[in-house]
């Protein structure tokens, strides 16, 4: 267009032509258009706008004050403020129109007037857009409700099954701890139900209607753990979200943060966690500001934190800050009387996926002879395997012998708590073994662990983190066992896949 002029440098002519072109464009695209100067006088109005106003075509509007032609017009406010109203609803007679007001400026940025455009002459024309926006709002509300449901406590104290004295005592202590707002430290072997108990404590606490956020320190790479807990500022590091992200402490604000496998926290993260617990403030990674948070922390570990403090791998001050209300969960071998109740509860859960099963008396007796290094989680897995292979709805000792090959046959064992006596007829027949063929128990256990680790490594293709998960232990415990058995260095390989 510009090239058609004989004198392209003539800016006034170019501008005039551009103004005419824009006027024609506005006239064709929009339901109405009007331009005013800095004093609020109408410079130009297209015929569509005049028709909507019912203005007499023989009576010019140019030169009139905008309020005299368009009652209650807000065009003059745009000139005064220099700010655009991109979308607004404005009544013209009986109609509700959707309009846009834009300030006009010169080369120096000074406001010289304003342009008003009628985008739609009826609000009804926006129904498809409004409907889509409403659907998006409804979808967002559903997603928020689902997320809130996911962050509620999943279990109560009734789900922590057991009637033994040690379990009843634990529940009493846990209920008392839940009523207080102090930090709780759950101690116990893997598979004893620490996460379940954490859910129950949160549900029973005054924060029970707020979010419960869960973080497993052993399942998150060390390089990402700090960002996961405390959040990041926009562009804090290469690959970080440009918008930044909030950490789990801020997500849990007002509720409970469950930190599982706290013993696996790197020392650098331990020091930052200590500050959050002391000050109640979170400083996102790469940020220069802090955010106040109100979070109740429940920490859990299967490791010996006292020993770690002595070894210098866990901060003593953080241990004391976490160890306000300690609760020790008993291993399954210390509450074998709960086996019938546990089997009933776990089999009820398994029955949702198939046939209902129960355990016979001799089946319970067989289970009592296992030492349960994986505790209740191991029991759940054993029951799942037994039900999958069983020919009957009643699980007997035979069914458990198939999945626990080292389990002694209860028929060949004396009844629990009865004396065997010295008479030959009171002693079951056994194969004679020379004393020199009996291996020390420690050596037998070590060899069993070695074989279990080798099998797990073979099943995981040599990936140690996956092997640890197959064995039901943390990565740190896995590396400790490798070191104790002389199979690898006790320090995790930083390049190891996770």
Coordinates of N, CA and C in Angstrom, one line a residue, residues 112-275:
X112 N -4.2 11.3 22.8 CA -4.8 12.3 21.9 C -6.3 12.1 21.7
X113 N -6.8 11.0 22.2 CA -8.2 10.6 22.1 C -8.5 9.2 22.4
X114 N -9.6 8.7 22.0 CA -9.9 7.3 22.3 C -10.8 6.7 21.2
X115 N -10.7 5.4 21.0 CA -11.5 4.7 20.0 C -12.4 3.7 20.8
X116 N -13.7 3.7 20.4 CA -14.7 2.8 21.0 C -15.2 1.8 20.0
X117 N -15.3 0.5 20.3 CA -15.7 -0.5 19.4 C -16.8 -1.3 20.0
X118 N -17.9 -1.5 19.3 CA -18.9 -2.5 19.7 C -18.6 -3.8 19.1
X119 N -18.2 -4.7 20.0 CA -17.8 -6.1 19.6 C -19.0 -6.9 19.2
X120 N -20.0 -6.9 20.1 CA -21.3 -7.6 19.8 C -22.4 -6.6 20.2
X121 N -23.5 -6.6 19.4 CA -24.6 -5.7 19.8 C -25.6 -6.4 20.7
X122 N -25.3 -7.7 21.0 CA -26.1 -8.3 22.0 C -25.3 -9.3 22.8
X123 N -25.5 -9.3 24.1 CA -24.7 -10.1 25.0 C -24.9 -11.6 24.6
X124 N -26.1 -11.9 24.1 CA -26.5 -13.3 23.7 C -25.5 -13.9 22.7
X125 N -24.9 -13.0 21.9 CA -23.9 -13.5 21.0 C -22.7 -14.1 21.6
X126 N -22.5 -13.8 22.9 CA -21.4 -14.4 23.7 C -21.7 -15.7 24.3
X127 N -22.9 -16.2 24.1 CA -23.4 -17.4 24.8 C -22.4 -18.6 24.6
X128 N -22.0 -18.9 23.4 CA -21.1 -20.0 23.2 C -19.8 -19.8 24.0
X129 N -19.2 -18.6 24.0 CA -18.0 -18.3 24.7 C -18.2 -18.4 26.2
X130 N -19.3 -17.9 26.7 CA -19.7 -17.9 28.1 C -19.9 -19.4 28.5
X131 N -20.6 -20.1 27.6 CA -20.8 -21.5 28.0 C -19.5 -22.3 28.1
X132 N -18.6 -22.1 27.2 CA -17.3 -22.8 27.2 C -16.5 -22.4 28.5
X133 N -16.6 -21.1 28.9 CA -15.9 -20.6 30.1 C -16.5 -21.3 31.3
X134 N -17.9 -21.4 31.3 CA -18.5 -22.0 32.4 C -18.2 -23.5 32.6
X135 N -18.1 -24.2 31.4 CA -17.7 -25.6 31.5 C -16.2 -25.7 32.0
X136 N -15.4 -24.8 31.6 CA -14.0 -24.9 32.1 C -14.0 -24.6 33.6
X137 N -14.8 -23.7 34.1 CA -14.9 -23.5 35.5 C -15.4 -24.7 36.2
X138 N -16.4 -25.4 35.7 CA -16.9 -26.6 36.3 C -15.9 -27.7 36.3
X139 N -15.1 -27.8 35.2 CA -14.1 -28.9 35.2 C -13.0 -28.6 36.2
X140 N -12.7 -27.3 36.3 CA -11.7 -26.9 37.3 C -12.2 -27.2 38.7
X141 N -13.4 -26.9 39.0 CA -14.0 -27.2 40.3 C -14.0 -28.7 40.6
X142 N -14.3 -29.5 39.6 CA -14.3 -31.0 39.8 C -12.9 -31.4 40.1
X143 N -11.9 -30.9 39.3 CA -10.5 -31.3 39.6 C -10.0 -30.9 41.0
X144 N -10.4 -29.7 41.4 CA -10.1 -29.2 42.7 C -10.7 -30.1 43.8
X145 N -11.9 -30.5 43.6 CA -12.6 -31.4 44.6 C -11.9 -32.8 44.6
X146 N -11.5 -33.3 43.5 CA -10.9 -34.6 43.4 C -9.5 -34.5 44.1
X147 N -8.8 -33.4 43.9 CA -7.5 -33.2 44.5 C -7.6 -33.1 46.0
X148 N -8.7 -32.4 46.4 CA -8.9 -32.3 47.9 C -9.2 -33.6 48.5
X149 N -10.0 -34.5 47.8 CA -10.3 -35.8 48.3 C -9.0 -36.6 48.4
X150 N -8.1 -36.5 47.4 CA -6.9 -37.3 47.4 C -6.0 -36.9 48.6
X151 N -6.1 -35.6 49.0 CA -5.3 -35.1 50.1 C -5.9 -35.2 51.5
X152 N -7.1 -35.9 51.5 CA -7.7 -36.2 52.8 C -7.0 -37.5 53.4
X153 N -7.2 -37.6 54.7 CA -6.7 -38.9 55.3 C -7.4 -40.1 54.8
X154 N -6.7 -41.1 54.4 CA -7.3 -42.3 53.8 C -7.7 -43.4 54.9
X155 N -7.1 -43.2 56.0 CA -7.3 -44.3 57.0 C -7.6 -43.6 58.4
X156 N -8.3 -44.4 59.2 CA -8.5 -44.0 60.6 C -7.9 -45.1 61.5
X157 N -8.0 -44.9 62.8 CA -7.4 -45.8 63.8 C -8.1 -47.2 63.7
X158 N -9.3 -47.3 63.2 CA -9.9 -48.6 63.0 C -9.2 -49.5 62.0
X159 N -8.6 -48.8 61.0 CA -7.8 -49.5 60.0 C -6.5 -50.1 60.5
X160 N -6.0 -49.6 61.6 CA -4.8 -50.1 62.2 C -5.2 -51.3 63.0
X161 N -5.2 -52.5 62.4 CA -5.8 -53.7 63.0 C -4.9 -54.3 64.0
X162 N -5.5 -54.7 65.1 CA -4.8 -55.4 66.2 C -5.5 -55.2 67.5
X163 N -5.4 -56.3 68.3 CA -6.0 -56.3 69.6 C -5.0 -56.6 70.7
X164 N -3.8 -56.8 70.4 CA -2.7 -57.1 71.3 C -2.5 -55.9 72.2
X165 N -1.9 -56.2 73.4 CA -1.6 -55.1 74.3 C -0.8 -54.0 73.7
X166 N 0.2 -54.4 73.0 CA 1.2 -53.5 72.4 C 0.5 -52.5 71.4
X167 N -0.5 -53.1 70.6 CA -1.2 -52.3 69.7 C -2.2 -51.4 70.4
X168 N -2.9 -51.8 71.4 CA -3.8 -51.0 72.1 C -3.1 -49.8 72.8
X169 N -1.9 -50.1 73.3 CA -1.1 -49.0 73.9 C -0.7 -48.0 72.9
X170 N -0.3 -48.5 71.7 CA 0.2 -47.6 70.6 C -1.0 -46.7 70.2
X171 N -2.2 -47.3 70.0 CA -3.3 -46.4 69.6 C -3.7 -45.4 70.6
X172 N -3.6 -45.7 71.9 CA -3.9 -44.7 73.0 C -2.9 -43.6 72.9
X173 N -1.6 -43.9 72.7 CA -0.6 -42.9 72.6 C -0.8 -42.0 71.4
X174 N -1.1 -42.7 70.3 CA -1.3 -42.0 69.0 C -2.5 -41.0 69.1
X175 N -3.6 -41.4 69.7 CA -4.7 -40.5 69.9 C -4.4 -39.3 70.7
X176 N -3.6 -39.5 71.8 CA -3.2 -38.4 72.6 C -2.3 -37.4 71.8
X177 N -1.4 -38.0 71.0 CA -0.5 -37.2 70.2 C -1.2 -36.4 69.2
X178 N -2.3 -37.0 68.6 CA -3.0 -36.4 67.5 C -3.7 -35.1 68.1
X179 N -4.1 -35.1 69.3 CA -4.8 -33.9 69.9 C -3.9 -32.7 70.1
X180 N -2.6 -33.0 70.2 CA -1.6 -31.9 70.3 C -1.1 -31.6 68.9
X181 N -0.5 -30.4 68.8 CA -0.1 -29.9 67.5 C 1.4 -30.0 67.3
X182 N 2.1 -30.8 68.1 CA 3.5 -30.9 68.0 C 3.9 -31.9 66.9
X183 N 5.2 -31.9 66.6 CA 5.7 -32.8 65.6 C 5.8 -34.2 66.1
X184 N 5.4 -35.2 65.3 CA 5.4 -36.6 65.7 C 6.4 -37.3 64.9
X185 N 7.2 -38.2 65.5 CA 8.1 -39.1 64.8 C 7.7 -40.5 65.0
X186 N 7.4 -41.2 63.9 CA 7.0 -42.6 63.9 C 8.2 -43.5 63.6
X187 N 8.5 -44.4 64.5 CA 9.7 -45.3 64.4 C 9.2 -46.7 64.2
X188 N 9.8 -47.4 63.3 CA 9.4 -48.8 63.1 C 10.0 -49.4 61.9
X189 N 10.1 -50.7 61.8 CA 10.6 -51.4 60.7 C 9.7 -51.2 59.5
X190 N 10.3 -51.4 58.3 CA 9.5 -51.3 57.1 C 8.3 -52.3 57.1
X191 N 7.1 -51.8 56.7 CA 6.0 -52.6 56.6 C 5.1 -52.7 57.9
X192 N 5.5 -51.9 58.9 CA 4.7 -52.0 60.1 C 3.5 -51.1 60.2
X193 N 3.3 -50.2 59.1 CA 2.1 -49.4 59.1 C 2.3 -48.0 59.5
X194 N 3.5 -47.4 59.3 CA 3.7 -46.0 59.7 C 2.9 -45.0 58.9
X195 N 2.8 -45.2 57.6 CA 1.9 -44.3 56.8 C 0.5 -44.4 57.2
X196 N 0.0 -45.6 57.5 CA -1.4 -45.8 57.9 C -1.7 -45.1 59.2
X197 N -0.7 -45.2 60.1 CA -0.9 -44.5 61.4 C -0.8 -43.0 61.3
X198 N 0.0 -42.5 60.4 CA 0.1 -41.1 60.1 C -1.2 -40.5 59.6
X199 N -1.9 -41.3 58.7 CA -3.2 -40.9 58.2 C -4.2 -40.8 59.4
X200 N -4.2 -41.9 60.2 CA -5.1 -41.9 61.3 C -4.9 -40.7 62.3
X201 N -3.7 -40.4 62.5 CA -3.4 -39.3 63.4 C -3.9 -38.0 62.8
X202 N -3.6 -37.8 61.5 CA -4.1 -36.6 60.9 C -5.7 -36.5 60.9
X203 N -6.3 -37.6 60.6 CA -7.8 -37.6 60.6 C -8.4 -37.3 62.0
X204 N -7.7 -37.7 63.1 CA -8.1 -37.5 64.4 C -7.8 -36.2 65.0
X205 N -6.9 -35.5 64.3 CA -6.4 -34.2 64.8 C -7.3 -33.0 64.5
X206 N -7.1 -31.9 65.1 CA -7.9 -30.7 64.7 C -7.7 -30.3 63.3
X207 N -6.6 -30.7 62.6 CA -6.4 -30.4 61.2 C -7.0 -31.4 60.3
X208 N -7.9 -32.3 60.8 CA -8.4 -33.4 60.0 C -9.1 -33.0 58.8
X209 N -9.7 -31.8 58.7 CA -10.5 -31.4 57.6 C -9.6 -30.6 56.6
X210 N -8.3 -30.5 56.8 CA -7.4 -29.9 55.9 C -6.6 -30.9 55.1
X211 N -5.7 -30.5 54.3 CA -4.9 -31.4 53.4 C -3.9 -32.1 54.2
X212 N -3.7 -33.4 53.8 CA -2.5 -34.2 54.2 C -1.7 -34.5 53.0
X213 N -0.5 -33.9 53.0 CA 0.4 -34.1 51.8 C 1.5 -35.1 52.2
X214 N 1.9 -36.0 51.3 CA 2.8 -37.0 51.6 C 4.1 -36.9 50.7
X215 N 5.2 -37.0 51.3 CA 6.5 -37.0 50.6 C 7.4 -38.2 51.1
X216 N 7.8 -39.0 50.2 CA 8.7 -40.1 50.5 C 10.1 -39.7 50.1
X217 N 11.0 -39.4 51.1 CA 12.3 -38.8 50.9 C 13.2 -39.8 50.1
X218 N 12.9 -41.1 50.3 CA 13.8 -42.1 49.6 C 13.4 -42.3 48.2
X219 N 12.2 -41.9 47.8 CA 11.7 -42.1 46.4 C 12.0 -40.9 45.5
X220 N 12.6 -39.8 46.0 CA 12.8 -38.7 45.1 C 14.3 -38.4 45.0
X221 N 14.8 -38.3 43.8 CA 16.3 -38.0 43.6 C 16.7 -36.8 44.5
X222 N 17.9 -36.9 45.0 CA 18.5 -35.9 45.9 C 18.5 -34.5 45.2
X223 N 18.7 -34.5 43.9 CA 18.8 -33.2 43.2 C 17.4 -32.5 43.1
X224 N 16.3 -33.3 43.3 CA 15.0 -32.7 43.1 C 14.3 -32.6 44.5
X225 N 14.9 -33.1 45.5 CA 14.2 -33.2 46.8 C 13.9 -31.8 47.4
X226 N 14.9 -31.0 47.3 CA 14.8 -29.6 47.9 C 13.7 -28.8 47.2
X227 N 13.6 -28.9 45.9 CA 12.6 -28.2 45.1 C 11.2 -28.8 45.5
X228 N 11.2 -30.1 45.6 CA 9.9 -30.8 46.0 C 9.3 -30.3 47.3
X229 N 10.2 -30.1 48.3 CA 9.8 -29.8 49.6 C 9.5 -28.3 49.7
X230 N 10.4 -27.4 49.2 CA 10.4 -26.0 49.5 C 10.0 -25.2 48.3
X231 N 9.9 -25.8 47.1 CA 9.5 -25.0 45.9 C 10.6 -24.3 45.3
X232 N 10.4 -23.6 44.1 CA 11.4 -23.0 43.4 C 10.9 -21.6 42.9
X233 N 11.8 -20.6 42.8 CA 11.5 -19.4 42.2 C 11.5 -19.5 40.7
X234 N 10.9 -18.6 39.9 CA 10.9 -18.8 38.4 C 12.3 -18.8 37.9
X235 N 12.6 -19.8 37.1 CA 13.9 -20.0 36.5 C 15.0 -20.1 37.4
X236 N 14.8 -20.8 38.6 CA 15.8 -20.9 39.6 C 17.0 -21.6 39.1
X237 N 16.9 -22.6 38.2 CA 18.0 -23.3 37.7 C 17.6 -23.8 36.3
X238 N 18.6 -24.3 35.6 CA 18.3 -24.8 34.2 C 17.3 -25.9 34.2
X239 N 16.2 -25.7 33.5 CA 15.2 -26.7 33.4 C 14.0 -26.5 34.4
X240 N 14.2 -25.5 35.3 CA 13.1 -25.1 36.2 C 12.0 -24.5 35.5
X241 N 10.8 -24.6 36.1 CA 9.6 -24.0 35.6 C 9.8 -22.5 35.5
X242 N 9.4 -21.9 34.4 CA 9.6 -20.4 34.3 C 8.6 -19.7 35.2
X243 N 7.5 -20.3 35.6 CA 6.6 -19.7 36.5 C 6.9 -20.0 37.9
X244 N 7.9 -20.8 38.2 CA 8.2 -21.3 39.5 C 7.2 -22.3 40.0
X245 N 7.4 -22.9 41.1 CA 6.4 -23.8 41.6 C 6.5 -23.8 43.2
X246 N 5.3 -24.1 43.8 CA 5.3 -24.1 45.2 C 5.7 -25.5 45.7
X247 N 6.3 -25.6 46.8 CA 6.7 -26.8 47.4 C 5.6 -27.5 48.2
X248 N 5.9 -28.7 48.7 CA 4.9 -29.4 49.5 C 4.6 -28.8 50.8
X249 N 5.5 -28.0 51.4 CA 5.2 -27.3 52.6 C 4.1 -26.3 52.4
X250 N 4.2 -25.5 51.3 CA 3.1 -24.6 51.0 C 1.8 -25.2 50.6
X251 N 1.9 -26.4 49.9 CA 0.7 -27.1 49.5 C 0.0 -27.6 50.8
X252 N 0.8 -28.0 51.8 CA 0.2 -28.5 53.1 C -0.2 -27.4 54.1
X253 N 0.0 -26.2 53.7 CA -0.3 -25.1 54.6 C -1.7 -25.2 55.3
X254 N -1.7 -25.2 56.6 CA -2.9 -25.4 57.4 C -3.2 -26.8 57.7
X255 N -2.5 -27.7 57.1 CA -2.8 -29.1 57.3 C -1.5 -29.9 57.8
X256 N -1.3 -31.1 57.3 CA -0.3 -32.0 57.8 C 0.6 -32.4 56.6
X257 N 1.9 -32.4 56.9 CA 2.9 -32.9 55.9 C 3.5 -34.2 56.5
X258 N 3.4 -35.3 55.8 CA 3.9 -36.6 56.2 C 5.2 -36.8 55.5
X259 N 6.3 -36.8 56.2 CA 7.7 -37.0 55.6 C 8.1 -38.4 55.9
X260 N 8.0 -39.3 54.9 CA 8.3 -40.7 55.1 C 9.8 -40.9 54.8
X261 N 10.4 -41.9 55.4 CA 11.9 -42.2 55.3 C 12.7 -40.9 55.5
X262 N 12.4 -40.3 56.6 CA 13.2 -39.0 57.0 C 14.6 -39.3 57.1
X263 N 15.0 -40.5 57.5 CA 16.4 -40.9 57.6 C 17.2 -40.8 56.4
X264 N 16.5 -40.8 55.2 CA 17.2 -40.7 53.9 C 17.4 -39.3 53.4
X265 N 17.1 -38.3 54.2 CA 17.3 -36.9 53.8 C 18.8 -36.6 53.7
X266 N 19.2 -35.9 52.7 CA 20.6 -35.5 52.6 C 20.9 -34.4 53.7
X267 N 22.1 -34.2 54.1 CA 22.4 -33.3 55.1 C 22.0 -31.8 54.7
X268 N 22.2 -31.5 53.5 CA 21.9 -30.1 53.0 C 20.4 -29.8 53.1
X269 N 19.6 -30.8 52.9 CA 18.1 -30.6 53.0 C 17.7 -30.7 54.5
X270 N 18.5 -31.4 55.3 CA 18.2 -31.5 56.7 C 18.3 -30.1 57.3
X271 N 19.3 -29.3 57.0 CA 19.5 -28.0 57.6 C 18.4 -27.1 57.2
X272 N 17.9 -27.2 55.9 CA 16.8 -26.3 55.5 C 15.5 -26.7 56.2
X273 N 15.3 -28.0 56.3 CA 14.1 -28.5 57.0 C 14.1 -28.0 58.5
X274 N 15.3 -28.0 59.1 CA 15.4 -27.6 60.5 C 14.9 -26.1 60.6
X275 N 15.3 -25.3 59.6 CA 14.8 -23.9 59.7 C 13.3 -23.7 59.5

